Amino acid sequence: MKRYVFFDFFGVISSEVTPFWFRKYYDSETADRVKHEIASLADIGAISEEETYQRIFDMLGVPPAQISREWDELTVIHTALVDTIRTIRQHYPVYLLSNAIPTHLRRILKTYELEPLFDGIFISGEIGIIKPNRAYFDHVIATLGIDPAEAVMIDDNPANLKGAAEAGIDGILFTDLPAFLADFKQHFDTKDLAL
């Protein structure tokens, strides 16, 4: 059985934000491309949150303050999953592994009082590497000093789970809470957990 639990944030603990926001202004294909072009820099910390908003403003004319507000408004926390994570953490260390603009994600975590939910937080923009790059997962494992075979990554992106697997970490593709619980019980000893 496993000993460490790694959770993604956007698309798992929280709703996705930027993919939906960009689709207000572009067709799906263009939205995904533009998001990737900007997020690829923001998510590795190459540009700040303010610079990210400025670049979007230059493209779309949407004021930075409005972008920030709308991104925050699109954030919906999966409260039932959060309650489940609290239960899991009573028995297993839980870590957050997210591709994100650090100041943006840290603000969300503080707003919703989610920081205490985790034993550690790894944000791509703070370490300069993004999932699904294997180096991201290698960094986490080295920092924690644990055996990757003892960890499980929960993510809604199959590519990220592939990157985790390359580093020796098993994965659970998150689709919804019932499916997650069924998969979680296959990896962890849950007899003492009220799941």
Coordinates of N, CA, C and O in Angstrom, one line a residue:
M1 N 0.8 -1.2 0.0 CA 0.0 0.0 0.0 C 0.9 1.3 0.0 O 2.0 1.2 0.4
K2 N 0.3 2.4 -0.4 CA 1.0 3.6 -0.5 C 1.0 4.4 0.8 O 0.3 4.1 1.7
R3 N 1.9 5.4 0.8 CA 2.0 6.2 2.0 C 1.9 7.7 1.8 O 1.7 8.4 2.8
Y4 N 2.0 8.2 0.6 CA 2.0 9.6 0.4 C 1.0 10.0 -0.7 O 0.9 9.3 -1.7
V5 N 0.2 11.1 -0.5 CA -0.8 11.5 -1.5 C -0.5 12.8 -2.1 O -0.3 13.8 -1.3
F6 N -0.4 12.9 -3.4 CA -0.2 14.1 -4.1 C -1.4 14.6 -4.9 O -2.0 13.8 -5.7
F7 N -1.9 15.8 -4.6 CA -3.1 16.3 -5.3 C -2.7 17.5 -6.2 O -2.0 18.4 -5.9
D8 N -3.3 17.5 -7.4 CA -3.3 18.6 -8.3 C -4.4 19.6 -7.7 O -5.2 19.2 -6.9
F9 N -4.3 20.8 -8.2 CA -5.3 21.8 -7.7 C -6.4 22.1 -8.7 O -7.5 21.7 -8.6
F10 N -6.0 22.8 -9.8 CA -7.1 23.2 -10.8 C -7.6 22.0 -11.6 O -6.8 21.3 -12.1
G11 N -8.9 21.8 -11.6 CA -9.5 20.6 -12.2 C -9.7 19.5 -11.2 O -10.3 18.5 -11.6
V12 N -9.2 19.6 -10.0 CA -9.4 18.6 -9.0 C -10.0 19.2 -7.7 O -11.2 19.1 -7.5
I13 N -9.1 19.9 -7.0 CA -9.6 20.6 -5.8 C -10.5 21.8 -6.1 O -11.4 22.2 -5.4
S14 N -10.1 22.5 -7.2 CA -10.8 23.7 -7.7 C -11.2 23.4 -9.1 O -10.7 22.6 -9.8
S15 N -12.2 24.2 -9.5 CA -12.6 24.2 -10.9 C -11.4 24.7 -11.8 O -10.5 25.4 -11.2
E16 N -11.4 24.4 -13.0 CA -10.5 25.0 -14.0 C -10.9 26.5 -14.1 O -12.1 26.8 -14.0
V17 N -9.9 27.4 -14.4 CA -10.2 28.8 -14.5 C -9.8 29.3 -15.9 O -10.7 29.8 -16.6
T18 N -8.6 29.3 -16.2 CA -8.1 30.0 -17.4 C -8.7 29.4 -18.7 O -9.0 30.1 -19.6
P19 N -8.8 28.1 -18.8 CA -9.4 27.6 -20.1 C -10.8 28.1 -20.4 O -11.1 28.5 -21.5
F20 N -11.6 28.2 -19.3 CA -12.9 28.7 -19.5 C -12.9 30.3 -19.8 O -13.7 30.8 -20.6
W21 N -12.0 31.0 -19.1 CA -11.9 32.4 -19.3 C -11.5 32.8 -20.7 O -12.2 33.6 -21.3
F22 N -10.5 32.1 -21.2 CA -10.1 32.4 -22.6 C -11.1 32.1 -23.6 O -11.2 32.7 -24.7
R23 N -12.0 31.1 -23.3 CA -13.0 30.7 -24.3 C -14.2 31.8 -24.3 O -15.0 31.6 -25.2
K24 N -14.1 32.7 -23.5 CA -15.1 33.9 -23.6 C -14.7 34.7 -24.8 O -15.5 35.5 -25.3
Y25 N -13.4 34.7 -25.2 CA -12.9 35.6 -26.2 C -12.5 34.9 -27.5 O -12.4 35.6 -28.5
Y26 N -12.2 33.6 -27.4 CA -11.7 32.9 -28.6 C -12.5 31.6 -28.8 O -13.1 31.1 -27.8
D27 N -12.4 31.0 -30.0 CA -12.9 29.7 -30.2 C -12.0 28.7 -29.3 O -10.9 29.1 -28.9
S28 N -12.4 27.5 -29.1 CA -11.7 26.6 -28.2 C -10.3 26.4 -28.6 O -9.4 26.4 -27.8
E29 N -10.0 26.2 -29.9 CA -8.7 25.9 -30.4 C -7.7 27.1 -30.1 O -6.6 26.9 -29.6
T30 N -8.2 28.3 -30.5 CA -7.4 29.5 -30.3 C -7.2 29.8 -28.8 O -6.1 30.1 -28.4
A31 N -8.3 29.6 -28.0 CA -8.2 29.8 -26.6 C -7.2 28.9 -25.9 O -6.3 29.4 -25.1
D32 N -7.1 27.7 -26.3 CA -6.2 26.7 -25.7 C -4.7 27.1 -26.1 O -3.8 27.0 -25.3
R33 N -4.6 27.6 -27.4 CA -3.2 28.0 -27.9 C -2.7 29.2 -27.1 O -1.6 29.3 -26.6
V34 N -3.6 30.2 -27.0 CA -3.2 31.5 -26.4 C -3.0 31.2 -24.9 O -2.0 31.7 -24.3
K35 N -3.8 30.5 -24.3 CA -3.6 30.1 -22.8 C -2.3 29.5 -22.7 O -1.5 29.8 -21.7
H36 N -2.0 28.5 -23.5 CA -0.7 27.8 -23.4 C 0.5 28.8 -23.6 O 1.5 28.7 -22.8
E37 N 0.4 29.7 -24.6 CA 1.5 30.6 -24.8 C 1.8 31.5 -23.6 O 2.9 31.8 -23.3
I38 N 0.7 31.9 -22.9 CA 0.9 32.8 -21.8 C 1.2 32.0 -20.5 O 2.1 32.2 -19.8
A39 N 0.4 30.9 -20.3 CA 0.6 30.1 -19.1 C 1.9 29.4 -19.1 O 2.5 29.2 -18.0
S40 N 2.5 29.0 -20.2 CA 3.7 28.3 -20.2 C 4.8 29.2 -19.6 O 5.8 28.7 -19.0
L41 N 4.7 30.5 -19.7 CA 5.7 31.4 -19.1 C 5.3 31.7 -17.7 O 6.2 31.7 -16.8
A42 N 4.1 32.0 -17.4 CA 3.6 32.3 -16.1 C 3.8 31.1 -15.1 O 4.2 31.3 -14.0
D43 N 3.5 29.9 -15.6 CA 3.6 28.7 -14.8 C 5.0 28.3 -14.4 O 5.1 27.5 -13.5
I44 N 6.0 28.8 -15.1 CA 7.3 28.5 -14.7 C 8.0 29.7 -14.0 O 9.2 29.6 -13.7
G45 N 7.2 30.7 -13.8 CA 7.7 31.8 -13.0 C 8.5 32.8 -13.9 O 9.2 33.7 -13.3
A46 N 8.5 32.7 -15.2 CA 9.3 33.5 -16.1 C 8.6 34.9 -16.2 O 9.3 35.9 -16.5
I47 N 7.3 35.0 -16.0 CA 6.7 36.3 -15.9 C 5.8 36.3 -14.6 O 5.3 35.3 -14.2
S48 N 5.6 37.5 -14.1 CA 4.8 37.6 -12.8 C 3.3 37.6 -13.1 O 2.9 37.6 -14.3
E49 N 2.5 37.6 -12.1 CA 1.1 37.6 -12.3 C 0.7 38.9 -12.9 O -0.1 39.0 -13.9
E50 N 1.3 40.0 -12.5 CA 1.0 41.3 -13.1 C 1.4 41.4 -14.6 O 0.6 41.9 -15.4
E51 N 2.5 40.8 -15.0 CA 3.0 40.8 -16.4 C 2.0 39.9 -17.2 O 1.7 40.2 -18.3
T52 N 1.6 38.8 -16.6 CA 0.6 37.9 -17.2 C -0.7 38.7 -17.6 O -1.1 38.7 -18.8
Y53 N -1.2 39.4 -16.7 CA -2.4 40.2 -16.9 C -2.1 41.3 -18.0 O -3.0 41.6 -18.8
Q54 N -0.9 41.9 -17.9 CA -0.6 43.0 -18.9 C -0.6 42.4 -20.3 O -1.0 43.0 -21.2
R55 N 0.0 41.2 -20.5 CA 0.1 40.6 -21.8 C -1.3 40.3 -22.3 O -1.6 40.4 -23.5
I56 N -2.2 39.8 -21.4 CA -3.6 39.5 -21.8 C -4.3 40.9 -22.2 O -5.0 40.9 -23.2
F57 N -4.0 41.9 -21.4 CA -4.6 43.2 -21.7 C -4.1 43.7 -23.1 O -4.9 44.2 -23.9
D58 N -2.8 43.5 -23.4 CA -2.3 43.9 -24.7 C -3.0 43.2 -25.9 O -3.1 43.7 -27.0
M59 N -3.4 41.9 -25.6 CA -4.0 41.1 -26.7 C -5.5 41.4 -26.8 O -6.1 41.5 -27.9
L60 N -6.2 41.5 -25.6 CA -7.6 41.6 -25.6 C -8.2 42.9 -25.1 O -9.4 43.1 -25.3
G61 N -7.4 43.7 -24.5 CA -7.9 45.0 -24.0 C -8.7 44.9 -22.7 O -9.4 45.8 -22.3
V62 N -8.6 43.7 -22.1 CA -9.3 43.5 -20.8 C -8.4 44.1 -19.7 O -7.3 43.6 -19.5
P63 N -8.9 45.0 -18.8 CA -8.0 45.6 -17.8 C -7.5 44.5 -16.8 O -8.3 43.6 -16.5
P64 N -6.3 44.6 -16.4 CA -5.7 43.6 -15.5 C -6.5 43.4 -14.2 O -6.7 42.3 -13.8
A65 N -7.1 44.5 -13.6 CA -7.9 44.3 -12.4 C -9.1 43.4 -12.7 O -9.5 42.6 -11.9
Q66 N -9.7 43.6 -13.9 CA -10.9 42.8 -14.3 C -10.5 41.4 -14.5 O -11.2 40.5 -14.1
I67 N -9.3 41.1 -15.1 CA -8.9 39.7 -15.3 C -8.7 39.0 -14.0 O -9.2 37.9 -13.8
S68 N -8.0 39.7 -13.0 CA -7.8 39.1 -11.7 C -9.1 38.8 -11.0 O -9.3 37.7 -10.5
R69 N -10.0 39.8 -11.1 CA -11.3 39.6 -10.4 C -12.1 38.4 -11.0 O -12.7 37.6 -10.3
E70 N -12.1 38.4 -12.4 CA -12.9 37.3 -13.0 C -12.2 35.9 -12.8 O -13.0 34.9 -12.7
W71 N -10.9 35.9 -12.8 CA -10.3 34.6 -12.5 C -10.7 34.1 -11.1 O -10.9 32.9 -10.9
D72 N -10.7 35.0 -10.1 CA -11.1 34.7 -8.8 C -12.5 34.2 -8.7 O -12.9 33.3 -8.0
E73 N -13.4 34.9 -9.5 CA -14.8 34.6 -9.5 C -15.1 33.2 -10.1 O -16.0 32.5 -9.8
L74 N -14.2 32.8 -11.0 CA -14.4 31.5 -11.7 C -13.9 30.3 -10.8 O -14.1 29.2 -11.1
T75 N -13.2 30.7 -9.7 CA -12.6 29.6 -8.8 C -13.7 29.1 -8.0 O -14.3 29.8 -7.1
V76 N -14.0 27.8 -8.1 CA -15.0 27.1 -7.3 C -14.3 25.9 -6.6 O -13.8 25.0 -7.3
I77 N -14.3 25.9 -5.3 CA -13.7 24.9 -4.5 C -14.6 23.7 -4.4 O -15.8 23.8 -4.1
H78 N -14.0 22.5 -4.6 CA -14.7 21.2 -4.5 C -14.8 20.9 -3.0 O -13.9 20.2 -2.5
T79 N -15.8 21.4 -2.3 CA -15.8 21.3 -0.8 C -15.9 19.9 -0.3 O -15.3 19.5 0.7
A80 N -16.6 19.0 -1.0 CA -16.7 17.6 -0.6 C -15.3 16.9 -0.7 O -15.0 16.1 0.2
L81 N -14.6 17.3 -1.7 CA -13.2 16.7 -1.8 C -12.3 17.2 -0.8 O -11.5 16.5 -0.2
V82 N -12.5 18.5 -0.5 CA -11.7 19.1 0.6 C -11.9 18.4 1.9 O -11.0 18.1 2.7
D83 N -13.2 18.1 2.2 CA -13.5 17.3 3.4 C -12.9 16.0 3.4 O -12.4 15.5 4.4
T84 N -12.9 15.3 2.2 CA -12.3 14.0 2.1 C -10.8 14.1 2.3 O -10.2 13.2 3.0
I85 N -10.1 15.1 1.8 CA -8.7 15.3 2.0 C -8.4 15.5 3.5 O -7.4 14.9 4.0
R86 N -9.2 16.2 4.2 CA -9.0 16.3 5.6 C -9.0 15.0 6.3 O -8.2 14.7 7.2
T87 N -9.9 14.1 5.9 CA -10.0 12.8 6.5 C -8.7 12.0 6.1 O -8.1 11.3 7.0
I88 N -8.4 12.0 4.8 CA -7.2 11.3 4.4 C -5.9 11.7 5.2 O -5.1 10.9 5.6
R89 N -5.8 13.0 5.4 CA -4.6 13.6 6.0 C -4.5 13.1 7.5 O -3.4 13.2 8.1
Q90 N -5.5 12.6 8.1 CA -5.4 12.1 9.4 C -4.6 10.8 9.4 O -4.1 10.4 10.5
H91 N -4.4 10.2 8.3 CA -3.6 9.0 8.2 C -2.4 9.0 7.2 O -1.5 8.2 7.4
Y92 N -2.5 9.9 6.3 CA -1.4 10.0 5.3 C -1.0 11.4 5.0 O -1.8 12.3 5.0
P93 N 0.3 11.6 4.8 CA 0.8 13.0 4.4 C 0.2 13.4 3.0 O 0.2 12.5 2.1
V94 N -0.3 14.6 2.9 CA -0.9 15.1 1.7 C -0.1 16.3 1.2 O 0.2 17.2 2.0
Y95 N 0.2 16.3 -0.1 CA 0.9 17.4 -0.7 C 0.2 17.9 -1.9 O -0.5 17.2 -2.6
L96 N 0.3 19.2 -2.2 CA -0.2 19.9 -3.3 C 0.8 20.1 -4.4 O 1.9 20.6 -4.1
L97 N 0.5 19.6 -5.6 CA 1.5 19.7 -6.7 C 0.7 20.4 -7.9 O -0.2 19.8 -8.5
S98 N 1.0 21.7 -8.1 CA 0.2 22.4 -9.1 C 1.0 23.2 -10.1 O 2.0 23.8 -9.7
N99 N 0.6 23.3 -11.3 CA 1.1 24.2 -12.3 C 0.2 25.5 -12.0 O -1.0 25.5 -12.2
A100 N 0.9 26.6 -11.7 CA 0.2 27.8 -11.4 C 1.1 29.0 -11.3 O 2.3 28.9 -11.1
I101 N 0.5 30.2 -11.4 CA 1.2 31.4 -11.0 C 1.2 31.5 -9.5 O 0.1 31.4 -8.9
P102 N 2.3 31.5 -8.9 CA 2.4 31.4 -7.4 C 1.6 32.3 -6.7 O 0.8 31.9 -5.7
T103 N 1.6 33.6 -7.0 CA 0.8 34.6 -6.2 C -0.6 34.4 -6.4 O -1.4 34.6 -5.4
H104 N -1.1 34.0 -7.5 CA -2.5 33.7 -7.8 C -3.0 32.5 -6.9 O -4.0 32.6 -6.2
L105 N -2.2 31.4 -7.0 CA -2.6 30.2 -6.3 C -2.5 30.4 -4.7 O -3.4 30.0 -4.0
R106 N -1.4 31.1 -4.3 CA -1.3 31.3 -2.9 C -2.4 32.2 -2.3 O -2.9 32.0 -1.2
R107 N -2.9 33.1 -3.2 CA -4.0 34.0 -2.7 C -5.3 33.1 -2.6 O -6.1 33.3 -1.6
I108 N -5.5 32.2 -3.5 CA -6.7 31.3 -3.5 C -6.6 30.5 -2.2 O -7.6 30.3 -1.5
L109 N -5.5 29.9 -2.0 CA -5.3 29.0 -0.8 C -5.6 29.8 0.5 O -6.2 29.2 1.4
K110 N -5.1 31.0 0.5 CA -5.3 31.8 1.7 C -6.8 32.2 1.9 O -7.4 32.1 3.0
T111 N -7.4 32.6 0.8 CA -8.8 33.0 0.8 C -9.7 31.9 1.3 O -10.6 32.2 2.1
Y112 N -9.4 30.7 0.9 CA -10.3 29.6 1.2 C -9.7 28.8 2.4 O -10.2 27.7 2.7
E113 N -8.7 29.3 3.0 CA -8.1 28.7 4.2 C -7.7 27.2 3.9 O -7.9 26.3 4.7
L114 N -7.0 27.0 2.7 CA -6.7 25.7 2.3 C -5.2 25.3 2.6 O -4.8 24.1 2.5
E115 N -4.4 26.3 2.9 CA -3.0 26.0 3.2 C -2.8 24.9 4.2 O -1.9 24.0 4.1
P116 N -3.5 24.9 5.4 CA -3.3 23.9 6.4 C -3.8 22.5 5.9 O -3.5 21.5 6.7
L117 N -4.4 22.4 4.8 CA -4.8 21.1 4.3 C -3.6 20.2 3.8 O -3.8 19.0 3.7
F118 N -2.5 20.8 3.6 CA -1.3 20.1 3.0 C -0.1 20.1 3.9 O 0.1 21.1 4.6
D119 N 0.6 19.0 3.8 CA 1.9 19.0 4.5 C 3.0 19.7 3.7 O 4.1 20.0 4.3
G120 N 2.8 19.9 2.5 CA 3.7 20.7 1.7 C 3.1 21.1 0.4 O 2.1 20.5 -0.1
I121 N 3.5 22.2 -0.2 CA 3.0 22.8 -1.4 C 4.1 23.0 -2.4 O 5.1 23.7 -2.1
F122 N 3.9 22.5 -3.6 CA 4.8 22.6 -4.7 C 4.1 23.3 -5.9 O 3.2 22.7 -6.5
I123 N 4.5 24.5 -6.2 CA 3.9 25.3 -7.3 C 5.0 25.5 -8.4 O 6.1 25.9 -8.1
S124 N 4.6 25.2 -9.6 CA 5.5 25.2 -10.7 C 6.2 26.5 -10.8 O 7.4 26.6 -11.1
G125 N 5.5 27.6 -10.6 CA 6.1 28.9 -10.8 C 7.1 29.3 -9.7 O 7.9 30.2 -9.9
E126 N 7.1 28.5 -8.6 CA 8.1 28.7 -7.6 C 9.4 27.8 -7.8 O 10.4 28.2 -7.3
I127 N 9.2 26.7 -8.5 CA 10.3 25.8 -8.7 C 10.9 25.9 -10.1 O 11.9 25.3 -10.4
G128 N 10.1 26.6 -11.0 CA 10.6 26.8 -12.4 C 10.5 25.6 -13.3 O 11.2 25.5 -14.3
I129 N 9.7 24.6 -12.9 CA 9.4 23.4 -13.7 C 7.9 23.2 -13.7 O 7.3 23.3 -12.7
I130 N 7.4 22.7 -14.9 CA 5.9 22.4 -14.9 C 5.7 20.9 -15.2 O 6.5 20.3 -15.8
K131 N 4.6 20.5 -14.6 CA 4.1 19.2 -15.0 C 3.7 19.3 -16.5 O 3.2 20.3 -16.9
P132 N 3.8 18.2 -17.3 CA 4.2 16.8 -16.9 C 5.7 16.5 -17.0 O 6.0 15.3 -17.0
N133 N 6.5 17.5 -17.0 CA 7.9 17.3 -17.0 C 8.4 16.4 -15.9 O 8.1 16.7 -14.7
R134 N 9.0 15.3 -16.2 CA 9.5 14.4 -15.2 C 10.3 15.1 -14.1 O 10.3 14.7 -12.9
A135 N 11.1 16.1 -14.5 CA 11.9 16.8 -13.6 C 11.1 17.4 -12.4 O 11.6 17.6 -11.3
Y136 N 9.9 17.8 -12.7 CA 9.0 18.4 -11.7 C 8.8 17.3 -10.6 O 9.0 17.6 -9.4
F137 N 8.5 16.1 -11.0 CA 8.2 15.1 -10.0 C 9.5 14.6 -9.3 O 9.5 14.3 -8.1
D138 N 10.6 14.6 -10.1 CA 11.9 14.2 -9.5 C 12.2 15.2 -8.4 O 12.8 14.9 -7.3
H139 N 11.9 16.5 -8.6 CA 12.2 17.6 -7.7 C 11.4 17.3 -6.4 O 12.0 17.5 -5.3
V140 N 10.2 17.0 -6.5 CA 9.3 16.8 -5.4 C 9.8 15.6 -4.5 O 10.0 15.7 -3.3
I141 N 10.1 14.5 -5.2 CA 10.6 13.3 -4.5 C 11.9 13.6 -3.8 O 12.1 13.2 -2.7
A142 N 12.8 14.3 -4.5 CA 14.1 14.6 -3.9 C 14.0 15.5 -2.7 O 14.6 15.3 -1.6
T143 N 13.1 16.5 -2.8 CA 12.8 17.5 -1.7 C 12.3 16.7 -0.5 O 12.7 17.0 0.6
L144 N 11.3 15.8 -0.7 CA 10.7 15.1 0.4 C 11.5 14.0 0.9 O 11.4 13.5 2.0
G145 N 12.5 13.5 0.1 CA 13.3 12.4 0.5 C 12.5 11.1 0.6 O 12.8 10.3 1.6
I146 N 11.6 10.8 -0.3 CA 10.8 9.6 -0.2 C 11.0 8.7 -1.4 O 11.5 9.2 -2.4
D147 N 10.5 7.5 -1.3 CA 10.5 6.6 -2.4 C 9.3 6.9 -3.3 O 8.2 6.8 -2.8
P148 N 9.5 7.2 -4.6 CA 8.4 7.5 -5.5 C 7.4 6.4 -5.6 O 6.2 6.6 -5.8
A149 N 7.8 5.1 -5.3 CA 6.8 4.0 -5.4 C 5.8 4.0 -4.3 O 4.8 3.3 -4.3
E150 N 6.1 4.9 -3.3 CA 5.1 5.0 -2.1 C 4.1 6.1 -2.3 O 3.3 6.4 -1.4
A151 N 4.2 6.8 -3.4 CA 3.3 8.0 -3.6 C 2.3 7.7 -4.8 O 2.6 7.0 -5.7
V152 N 1.2 8.5 -4.7 CA 0.2 8.4 -5.7 C -0.2 9.9 -6.1 O -0.4 10.7 -5.2
M153 N -0.2 10.2 -7.4 CA -0.6 11.5 -7.9 C -2.0 11.5 -8.3 O -2.4 10.6 -9.1
I154 N -2.8 12.4 -7.8 CA -4.2 12.6 -8.3 C -4.3 13.8 -9.1 O -4.0 14.9 -8.7
D155 N -4.7 13.6 -10.4 CA -4.6 14.7 -11.4 C -5.7 14.5 -12.4 O -6.1 13.3 -12.7
D156 N -6.3 15.6 -13.0 CA -7.3 15.5 -14.0 C -6.7 15.4 -15.4 O -7.4 15.2 -16.4
N157 N -5.4 15.6 -15.5 CA -4.7 15.6 -16.8 C -3.9 14.3 -17.0 O -2.9 14.1 -16.3
P158 N -4.3 13.5 -18.0 CA -3.6 12.3 -18.2 C -2.1 12.5 -18.5 O -1.2 11.7 -18.1
A159 N -1.7 13.6 -19.2 CA -0.3 13.9 -19.5 C 0.5 14.0 -18.2 O 1.6 13.6 -18.1
N160 N -0.1 14.7 -17.2 CA 0.6 14.8 -15.9 C 0.8 13.5 -15.2 O 1.9 13.3 -14.6
L161 N -0.2 12.6 -15.3 CA 0.0 11.3 -14.7 C 1.1 10.5 -15.5 O 1.8 9.7 -14.8
K162 N 1.2 10.7 -16.7 CA 2.3 10.1 -17.5 C 3.6 10.5 -17.0 O 4.6 9.7 -16.8
G163 N 3.8 11.8 -16.8 CA 5.0 12.4 -16.3 C 5.3 11.8 -14.9 O 6.5 11.5 -14.6
A164 N 4.3 11.7 -14.1 CA 4.5 11.1 -12.7 C 5.0 9.7 -12.8 O 5.9 9.3 -12.1
A165 N 4.4 9.0 -13.8 CA 4.7 7.5 -13.9 C 6.2 7.4 -14.4 O 6.9 6.5 -13.9
E166 N 6.7 8.3 -15.2 CA 8.1 8.3 -15.6 C 9.0 8.5 -14.4 O 10.1 8.0 -14.4
A167 N 8.5 9.2 -13.4 CA 9.3 9.3 -12.2 C 9.1 8.2 -11.2 O 9.6 8.3 -10.0
G168 N 8.2 7.3 -11.5 CA 8.0 6.1 -10.6 C 6.8 6.3 -9.7 O 6.6 5.5 -8.7
I169 N 5.9 7.3 -10.0 CA 4.8 7.6 -9.1 C 3.5 7.1 -9.8 O 3.2 7.4 -10.9
D170 N 2.7 6.3 -9.1 CA 1.4 5.8 -9.6 C 0.5 7.0 -9.7 O 0.7 8.0 -9.0
G171 N -0.6 6.8 -10.5 CA -1.5 7.9 -10.6 C -3.0 7.5 -10.6 O -3.3 6.3 -10.8
I172 N -3.8 8.5 -10.2 CA -5.3 8.3 -10.3 C -5.8 9.5 -11.1 O -5.5 10.6 -10.8
L173 N -6.5 9.1 -12.2 CA -7.1 10.2 -13.0 C -8.4 10.7 -12.3 O -9.3 9.9 -12.1
F174 N -8.4 11.9 -12.0 CA -9.6 12.5 -11.3 C -10.7 12.9 -12.2 O -10.4 13.7 -13.1
T175 N -11.8 12.3 -12.1 CA -13.0 12.6 -12.9 C -14.1 13.1 -12.0 O -14.8 14.2 -12.3
D176 N -14.4 12.4 -10.9 CA -15.4 12.9 -9.9 C -15.0 12.2 -8.6 O -14.2 11.3 -8.5
L177 N -15.7 12.6 -7.5 CA -15.4 12.1 -6.2 C -15.7 10.6 -6.0 O -14.8 9.9 -5.5
P178 N -16.8 10.1 -6.4 CA -17.0 8.7 -6.2 C -16.0 7.8 -6.9 O -15.5 6.8 -6.3
A179 N -15.6 8.2 -8.1 CA -14.6 7.4 -8.9 C -13.3 7.5 -8.2 O -12.5 6.5 -8.1
F180 N -12.9 8.7 -7.7 CA -11.7 8.9 -7.0 C -11.6 8.0 -5.7 O -10.6 7.3 -5.5
L181 N -12.7 8.0 -5.0 CA -12.7 7.2 -3.7 C -12.5 5.7 -4.0 O -11.8 5.0 -3.3
A182 N -13.1 5.2 -5.1 CA -13.0 3.8 -5.5 C -11.5 3.5 -5.8 O -11.0 2.5 -5.4
D183 N -10.9 4.4 -6.6 CA -9.5 4.2 -7.0 C -8.6 4.4 -5.8 O -7.6 3.6 -5.7
F184 N -8.9 5.3 -4.9 CA -8.0 5.6 -3.8 C -8.0 4.3 -2.9 O -6.9 4.0 -2.4
K185 N -9.1 3.7 -2.7 CA -9.1 2.5 -1.9 C -8.3 1.3 -2.5 O -8.0 0.4 -1.8
Q186 N -8.0 1.4 -3.8 CA -7.2 0.3 -4.4 C -5.7 0.5 -4.1 O -4.9 -0.4 -4.2
H187 N -5.3 1.8 -3.7 CA -3.9 2.1 -3.5 C -3.6 2.2 -2.0 O -2.4 2.0 -1.7
F188 N -4.5 2.5 -1.2 CA -4.3 2.8 0.2 C -5.1 1.9 1.2 O -6.2 1.5 0.8
D189 N -4.5 1.7 2.3 CA -5.3 1.0 3.4 C -6.3 1.9 4.0 O -5.9 2.8 4.7
T190 N -7.5 1.7 3.7 CA -8.6 2.7 4.1 C -9.5 2.1 5.2 O -10.5 2.7 5.5
K191 N -9.1 1.0 5.8 CA -10.0 0.4 6.8 C -10.3 1.3 8.0 O -11.4 1.2 8.6
D192 N -9.3 2.2 8.3 CA -9.5 3.1 9.4 C -10.0 4.5 9.0 O -10.1 5.3 9.9
L193 N -10.2 4.7 7.7 CA -10.7 6.0 7.2 C -12.2 5.9 7.0 O -12.7 5.0 6.4
A194 N -12.8 7.0 7.4 CA -14.3 7.1 7.2 C -14.5 7.7 5.8 O -15.0 8.8 5.7
L195 N -14.3 6.9 4.8 CA -14.4 7.3 3.4 C -15.6 6.6 2.7 O -15.8 5.5 3.0

